[in-house]
XYZ file of C-alpha atoms in Angstrom:
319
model
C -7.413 10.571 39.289
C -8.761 8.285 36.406
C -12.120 9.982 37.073
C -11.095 13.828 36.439
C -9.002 12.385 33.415
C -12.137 10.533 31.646
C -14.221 13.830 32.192
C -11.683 16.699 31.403
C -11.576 14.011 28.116
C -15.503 13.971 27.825
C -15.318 17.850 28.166
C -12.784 18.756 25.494
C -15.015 16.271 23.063
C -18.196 17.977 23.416
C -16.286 21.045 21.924
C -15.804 19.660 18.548
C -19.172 17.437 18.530
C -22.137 16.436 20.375
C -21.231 13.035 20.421
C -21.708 10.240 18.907
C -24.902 8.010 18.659
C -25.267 4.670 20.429
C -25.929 2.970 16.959
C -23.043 4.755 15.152
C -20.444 3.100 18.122
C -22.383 -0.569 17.711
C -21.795 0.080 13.820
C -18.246 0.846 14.547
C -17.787 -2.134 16.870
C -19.583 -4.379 14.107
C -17.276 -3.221 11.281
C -13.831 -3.513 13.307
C -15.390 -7.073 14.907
C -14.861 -8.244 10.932
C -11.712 -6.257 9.702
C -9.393 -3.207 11.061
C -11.085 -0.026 10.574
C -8.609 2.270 11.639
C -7.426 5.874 11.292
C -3.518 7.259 10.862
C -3.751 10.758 12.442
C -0.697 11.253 11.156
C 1.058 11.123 7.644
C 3.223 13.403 5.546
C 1.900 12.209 2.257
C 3.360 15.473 0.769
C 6.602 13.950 1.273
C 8.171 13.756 -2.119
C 8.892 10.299 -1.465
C 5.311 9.578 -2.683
C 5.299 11.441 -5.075
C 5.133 9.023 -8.072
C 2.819 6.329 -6.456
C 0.526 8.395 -4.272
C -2.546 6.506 -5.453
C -1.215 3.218 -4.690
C -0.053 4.175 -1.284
C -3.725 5.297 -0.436
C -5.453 1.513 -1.992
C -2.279 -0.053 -0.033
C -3.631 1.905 3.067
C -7.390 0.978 2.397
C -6.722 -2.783 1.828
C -4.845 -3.027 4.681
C -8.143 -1.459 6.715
C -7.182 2.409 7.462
C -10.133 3.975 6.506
C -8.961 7.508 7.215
C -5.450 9.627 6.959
C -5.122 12.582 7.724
C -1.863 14.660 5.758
C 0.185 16.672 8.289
C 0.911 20.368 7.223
C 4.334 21.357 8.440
C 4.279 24.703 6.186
C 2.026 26.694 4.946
C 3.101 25.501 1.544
C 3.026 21.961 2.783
C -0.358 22.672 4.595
C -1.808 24.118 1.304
C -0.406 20.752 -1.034
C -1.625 18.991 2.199
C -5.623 20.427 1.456
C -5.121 20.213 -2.000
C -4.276 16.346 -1.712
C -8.106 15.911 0.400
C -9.764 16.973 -2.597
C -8.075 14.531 -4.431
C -9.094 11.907 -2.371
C -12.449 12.912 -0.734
C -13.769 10.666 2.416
C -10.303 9.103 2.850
C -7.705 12.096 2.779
C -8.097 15.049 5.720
C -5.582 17.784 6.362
C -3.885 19.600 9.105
C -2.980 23.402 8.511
C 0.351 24.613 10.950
C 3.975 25.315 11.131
C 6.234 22.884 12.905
C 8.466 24.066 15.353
C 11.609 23.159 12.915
C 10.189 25.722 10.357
C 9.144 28.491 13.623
C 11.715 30.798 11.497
C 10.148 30.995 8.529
C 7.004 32.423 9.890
C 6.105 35.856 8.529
C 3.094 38.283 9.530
C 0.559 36.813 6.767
C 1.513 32.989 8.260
C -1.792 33.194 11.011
C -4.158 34.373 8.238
C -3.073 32.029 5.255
C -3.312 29.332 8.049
C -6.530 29.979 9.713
C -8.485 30.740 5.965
C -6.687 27.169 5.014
C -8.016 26.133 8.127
C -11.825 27.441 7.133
C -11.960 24.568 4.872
C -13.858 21.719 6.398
C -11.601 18.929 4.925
C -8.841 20.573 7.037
C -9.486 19.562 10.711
C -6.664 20.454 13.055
C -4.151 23.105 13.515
C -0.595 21.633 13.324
C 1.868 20.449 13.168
C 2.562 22.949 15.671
C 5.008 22.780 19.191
C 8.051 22.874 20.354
C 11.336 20.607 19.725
C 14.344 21.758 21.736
C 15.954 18.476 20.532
C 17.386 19.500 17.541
C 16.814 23.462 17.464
C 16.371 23.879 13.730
C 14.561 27.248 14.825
C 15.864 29.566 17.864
C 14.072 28.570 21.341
C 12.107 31.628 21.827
C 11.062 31.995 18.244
C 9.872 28.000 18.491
C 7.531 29.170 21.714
C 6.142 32.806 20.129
C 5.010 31.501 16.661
C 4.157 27.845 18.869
C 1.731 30.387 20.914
C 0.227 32.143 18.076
C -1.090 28.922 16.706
C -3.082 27.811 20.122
C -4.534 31.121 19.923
C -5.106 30.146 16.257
C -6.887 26.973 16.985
C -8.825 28.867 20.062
C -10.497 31.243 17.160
C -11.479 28.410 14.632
C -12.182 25.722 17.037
C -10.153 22.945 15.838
C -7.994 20.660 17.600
C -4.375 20.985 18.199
C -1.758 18.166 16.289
C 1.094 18.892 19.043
C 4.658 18.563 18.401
C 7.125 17.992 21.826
C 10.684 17.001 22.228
C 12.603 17.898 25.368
C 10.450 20.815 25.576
C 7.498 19.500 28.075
C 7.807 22.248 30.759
C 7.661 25.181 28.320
C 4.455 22.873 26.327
C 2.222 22.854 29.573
C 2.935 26.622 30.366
C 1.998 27.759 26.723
C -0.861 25.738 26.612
C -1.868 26.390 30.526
C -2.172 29.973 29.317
C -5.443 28.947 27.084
C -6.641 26.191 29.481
C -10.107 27.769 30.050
C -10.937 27.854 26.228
C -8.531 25.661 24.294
C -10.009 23.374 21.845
C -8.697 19.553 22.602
C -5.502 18.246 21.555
C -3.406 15.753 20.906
C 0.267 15.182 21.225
C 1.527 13.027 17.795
C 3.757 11.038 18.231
C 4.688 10.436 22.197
C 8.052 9.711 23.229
C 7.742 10.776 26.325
C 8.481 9.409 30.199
C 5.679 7.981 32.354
C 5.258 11.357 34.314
C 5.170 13.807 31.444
C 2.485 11.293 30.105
C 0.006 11.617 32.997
C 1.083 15.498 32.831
C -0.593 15.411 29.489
C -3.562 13.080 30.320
C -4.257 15.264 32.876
C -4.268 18.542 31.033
C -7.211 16.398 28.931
C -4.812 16.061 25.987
C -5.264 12.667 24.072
C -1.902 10.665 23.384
C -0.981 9.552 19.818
C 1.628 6.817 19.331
C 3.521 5.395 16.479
C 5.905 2.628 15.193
C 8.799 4.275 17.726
C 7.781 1.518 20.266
C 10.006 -1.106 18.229
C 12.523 0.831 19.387
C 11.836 1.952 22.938
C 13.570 0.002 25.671
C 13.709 2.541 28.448
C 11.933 1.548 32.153
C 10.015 4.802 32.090
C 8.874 5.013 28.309
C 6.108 4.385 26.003
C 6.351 0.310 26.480
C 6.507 0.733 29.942
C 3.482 2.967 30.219
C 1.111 0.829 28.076
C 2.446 -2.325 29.895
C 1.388 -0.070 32.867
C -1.914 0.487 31.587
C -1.449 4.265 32.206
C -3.385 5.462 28.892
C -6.958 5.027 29.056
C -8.426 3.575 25.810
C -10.391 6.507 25.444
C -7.306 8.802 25.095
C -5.386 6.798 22.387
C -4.651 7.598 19.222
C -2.790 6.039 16.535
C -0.732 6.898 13.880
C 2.047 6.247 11.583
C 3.813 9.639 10.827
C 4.710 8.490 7.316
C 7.244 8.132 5.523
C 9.032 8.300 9.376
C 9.181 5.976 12.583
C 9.215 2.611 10.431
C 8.258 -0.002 12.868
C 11.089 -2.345 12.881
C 9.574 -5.893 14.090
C 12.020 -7.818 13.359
C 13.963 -5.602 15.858
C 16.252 -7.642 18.616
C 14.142 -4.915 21.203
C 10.768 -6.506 20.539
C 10.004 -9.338 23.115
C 8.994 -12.816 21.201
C 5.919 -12.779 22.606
C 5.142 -9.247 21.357
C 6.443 -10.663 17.950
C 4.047 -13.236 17.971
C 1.324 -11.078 18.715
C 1.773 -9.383 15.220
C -1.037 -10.780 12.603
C 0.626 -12.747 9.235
C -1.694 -10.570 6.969
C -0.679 -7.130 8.730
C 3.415 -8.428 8.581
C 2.469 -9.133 4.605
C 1.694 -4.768 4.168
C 4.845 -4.277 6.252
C 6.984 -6.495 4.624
C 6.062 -5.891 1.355
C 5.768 -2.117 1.189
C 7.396 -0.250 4.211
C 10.907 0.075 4.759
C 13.256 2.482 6.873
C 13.402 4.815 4.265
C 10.178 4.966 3.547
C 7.026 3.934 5.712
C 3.389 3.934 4.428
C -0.141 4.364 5.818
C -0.467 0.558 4.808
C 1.662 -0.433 8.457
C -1.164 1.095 10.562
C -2.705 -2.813 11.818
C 1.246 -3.619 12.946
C 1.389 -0.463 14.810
C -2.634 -0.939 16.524
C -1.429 -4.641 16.825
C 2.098 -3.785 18.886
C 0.028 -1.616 20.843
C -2.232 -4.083 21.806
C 0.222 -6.725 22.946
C 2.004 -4.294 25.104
C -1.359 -3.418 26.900
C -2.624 -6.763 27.080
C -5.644 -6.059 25.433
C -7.573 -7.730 22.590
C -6.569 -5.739 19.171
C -10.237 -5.647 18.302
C -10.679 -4.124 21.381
C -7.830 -1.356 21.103
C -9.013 -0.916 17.139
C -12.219 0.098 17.864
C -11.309 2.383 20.716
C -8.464 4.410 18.462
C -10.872 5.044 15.459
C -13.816 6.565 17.877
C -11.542 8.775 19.632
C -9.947 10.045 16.297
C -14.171 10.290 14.787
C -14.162 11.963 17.807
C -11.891 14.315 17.992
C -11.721 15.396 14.332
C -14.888 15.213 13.545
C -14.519 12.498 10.360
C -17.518 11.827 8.595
């Protein structure tokens, strides 16, 4: 099984580049063996919550070592700001161009080709944040799943990858995207919640997993802390991210075991502490995040670090 998993992942790589050079990993490797050199796949820096301090959030996010963010387009107003806010900050900003299943309603006949000619743009290098949430059913089911399938036919055209939305909607996500298996670009899903088996489902299907600051919160036998304690993610399908200004990681939580507590570095706690709070998270608690992670797998941070920012080079295609 792990076999078929690491080469459906090897696969759906070689779609979106040729891979990466023996030297580029060891320079990788060295940079990360001195400081975190990490990438958040996942913020909503359009949020207006940053709206008045934008440029400190990004130095916040750079000192603290995420070298990398890439701004999640909900809308196709949000994906537009979302582009607009790369060329602000060139090499460290990237974009995503979709509509989330919460806004499926608003989608109009113009929405694929505003999307895919925002897409065009080389600092925009994913199509989401696009899915289905039958959770909270801001949009109606069926509408969620047409304008859902219009965007993985979307990101079959342009060839980028997929930033996948799920929540209590796992069956109807693998038929949708079993429809485009033979030509689909790769994919991840942001921001797992998921059980153990709807995990594998996903590994399987050659989809990468992204994880965030939920695990503070996640107690159940069958969830995310229970499948990284399980060691059911291979490194090489792990992303990380901290869908900013949401999923604060809560350490100080009374869920966290002490010995995942102490497992959290003083200088990554100081960015937490200092900047992040429930109301609103920042780029800037990326290490906590990478470090939580690491802990639950057993695995040397370093280690996990490393493996996280050459998937996301990877699978985006980051300079």
């Amino acid at each position: 099984m792990a076999d078929s998993k690491e080469k459906s992942g090897d696969n759906n790589t070689e779609k979106v580049a040729d891979g990466m050079s023996a030297m580029k990993i060891k320079q990788i490797e060295d940079e990360v063996a001195s400081s975190y050199l990490l990438v958040d796949i996942g913020a909503n820096l359009t949020n207006s919550k940053y709206s008045r301090d934008l440029d400190s959030v990004v130095e916040r996010a750079k000192d603290a070592g995420v070298k990398k963010i890439m701004v999640t387009g909900a809308s196709v107003q949000c994906s537009k700001e979302a582009l607009r806010l790369t060329r602000l900050y060139p090499g460290m900003l990237y974009s995503s161009a979709g509509i989330h299943p919460h806004d499926a309603k608003t989608w109009t006949d113009d929405c694929y080709d505003v999307i895919k000619e925002l897409a065009n743009n080389p600092e925009c290098v994913a199509i989401g944040e696009c899915g289905l949430d039958f959770n909270r059913n801001f949009s109606p089911q069926d509408v969620q799943m047409e304008v859902f399938e219009k965007q993985v036919q979307l990101a079959c055209e342009v060839g980028k990858p997929l930033f996948l939305h799920e929540r209590d909607a796992h069956d109807d996500m693998v038929r949708i995207l079993g429809k485009f298996k033979d030509r689909m670009p790769p994919a991840v899903l942001h921001c797992f919640t998921g059980t153990t088996a709807q995990a594998l489902k996903y590994l399987e299907m050659g989809l990468y997993i992204g994880l965030t600051g939920f695990l503070w919160k996640d107690k159940s036998d069958d969830g995310v802390r229970s499948i990284l304690e399980k060691g059911l993610i291979p490194l090489d399908r792990l992303l990380i991210e901290t869908d900013a200004p949401f999923m604060y990681p809560n350490v100080r939580g009374s869920k966290i075991p002490a010995d995942i507590k102490q497992a959290l570095s003083d200088r990554s706690l100081s960015f937490l502490n200092r900047y992040c709070t429930f109301q609103r998270n920042e780029p800037c608690s990326l290490p906590v995040i990478v470090e939580m992670i690491a802990a639950y797998m057993k695995r040397p941070v370093e280690e996990v670090a490393m493996a996280t920012t050459i998937n996301a080079i990877k699978l985006f295609g980051f300079s």
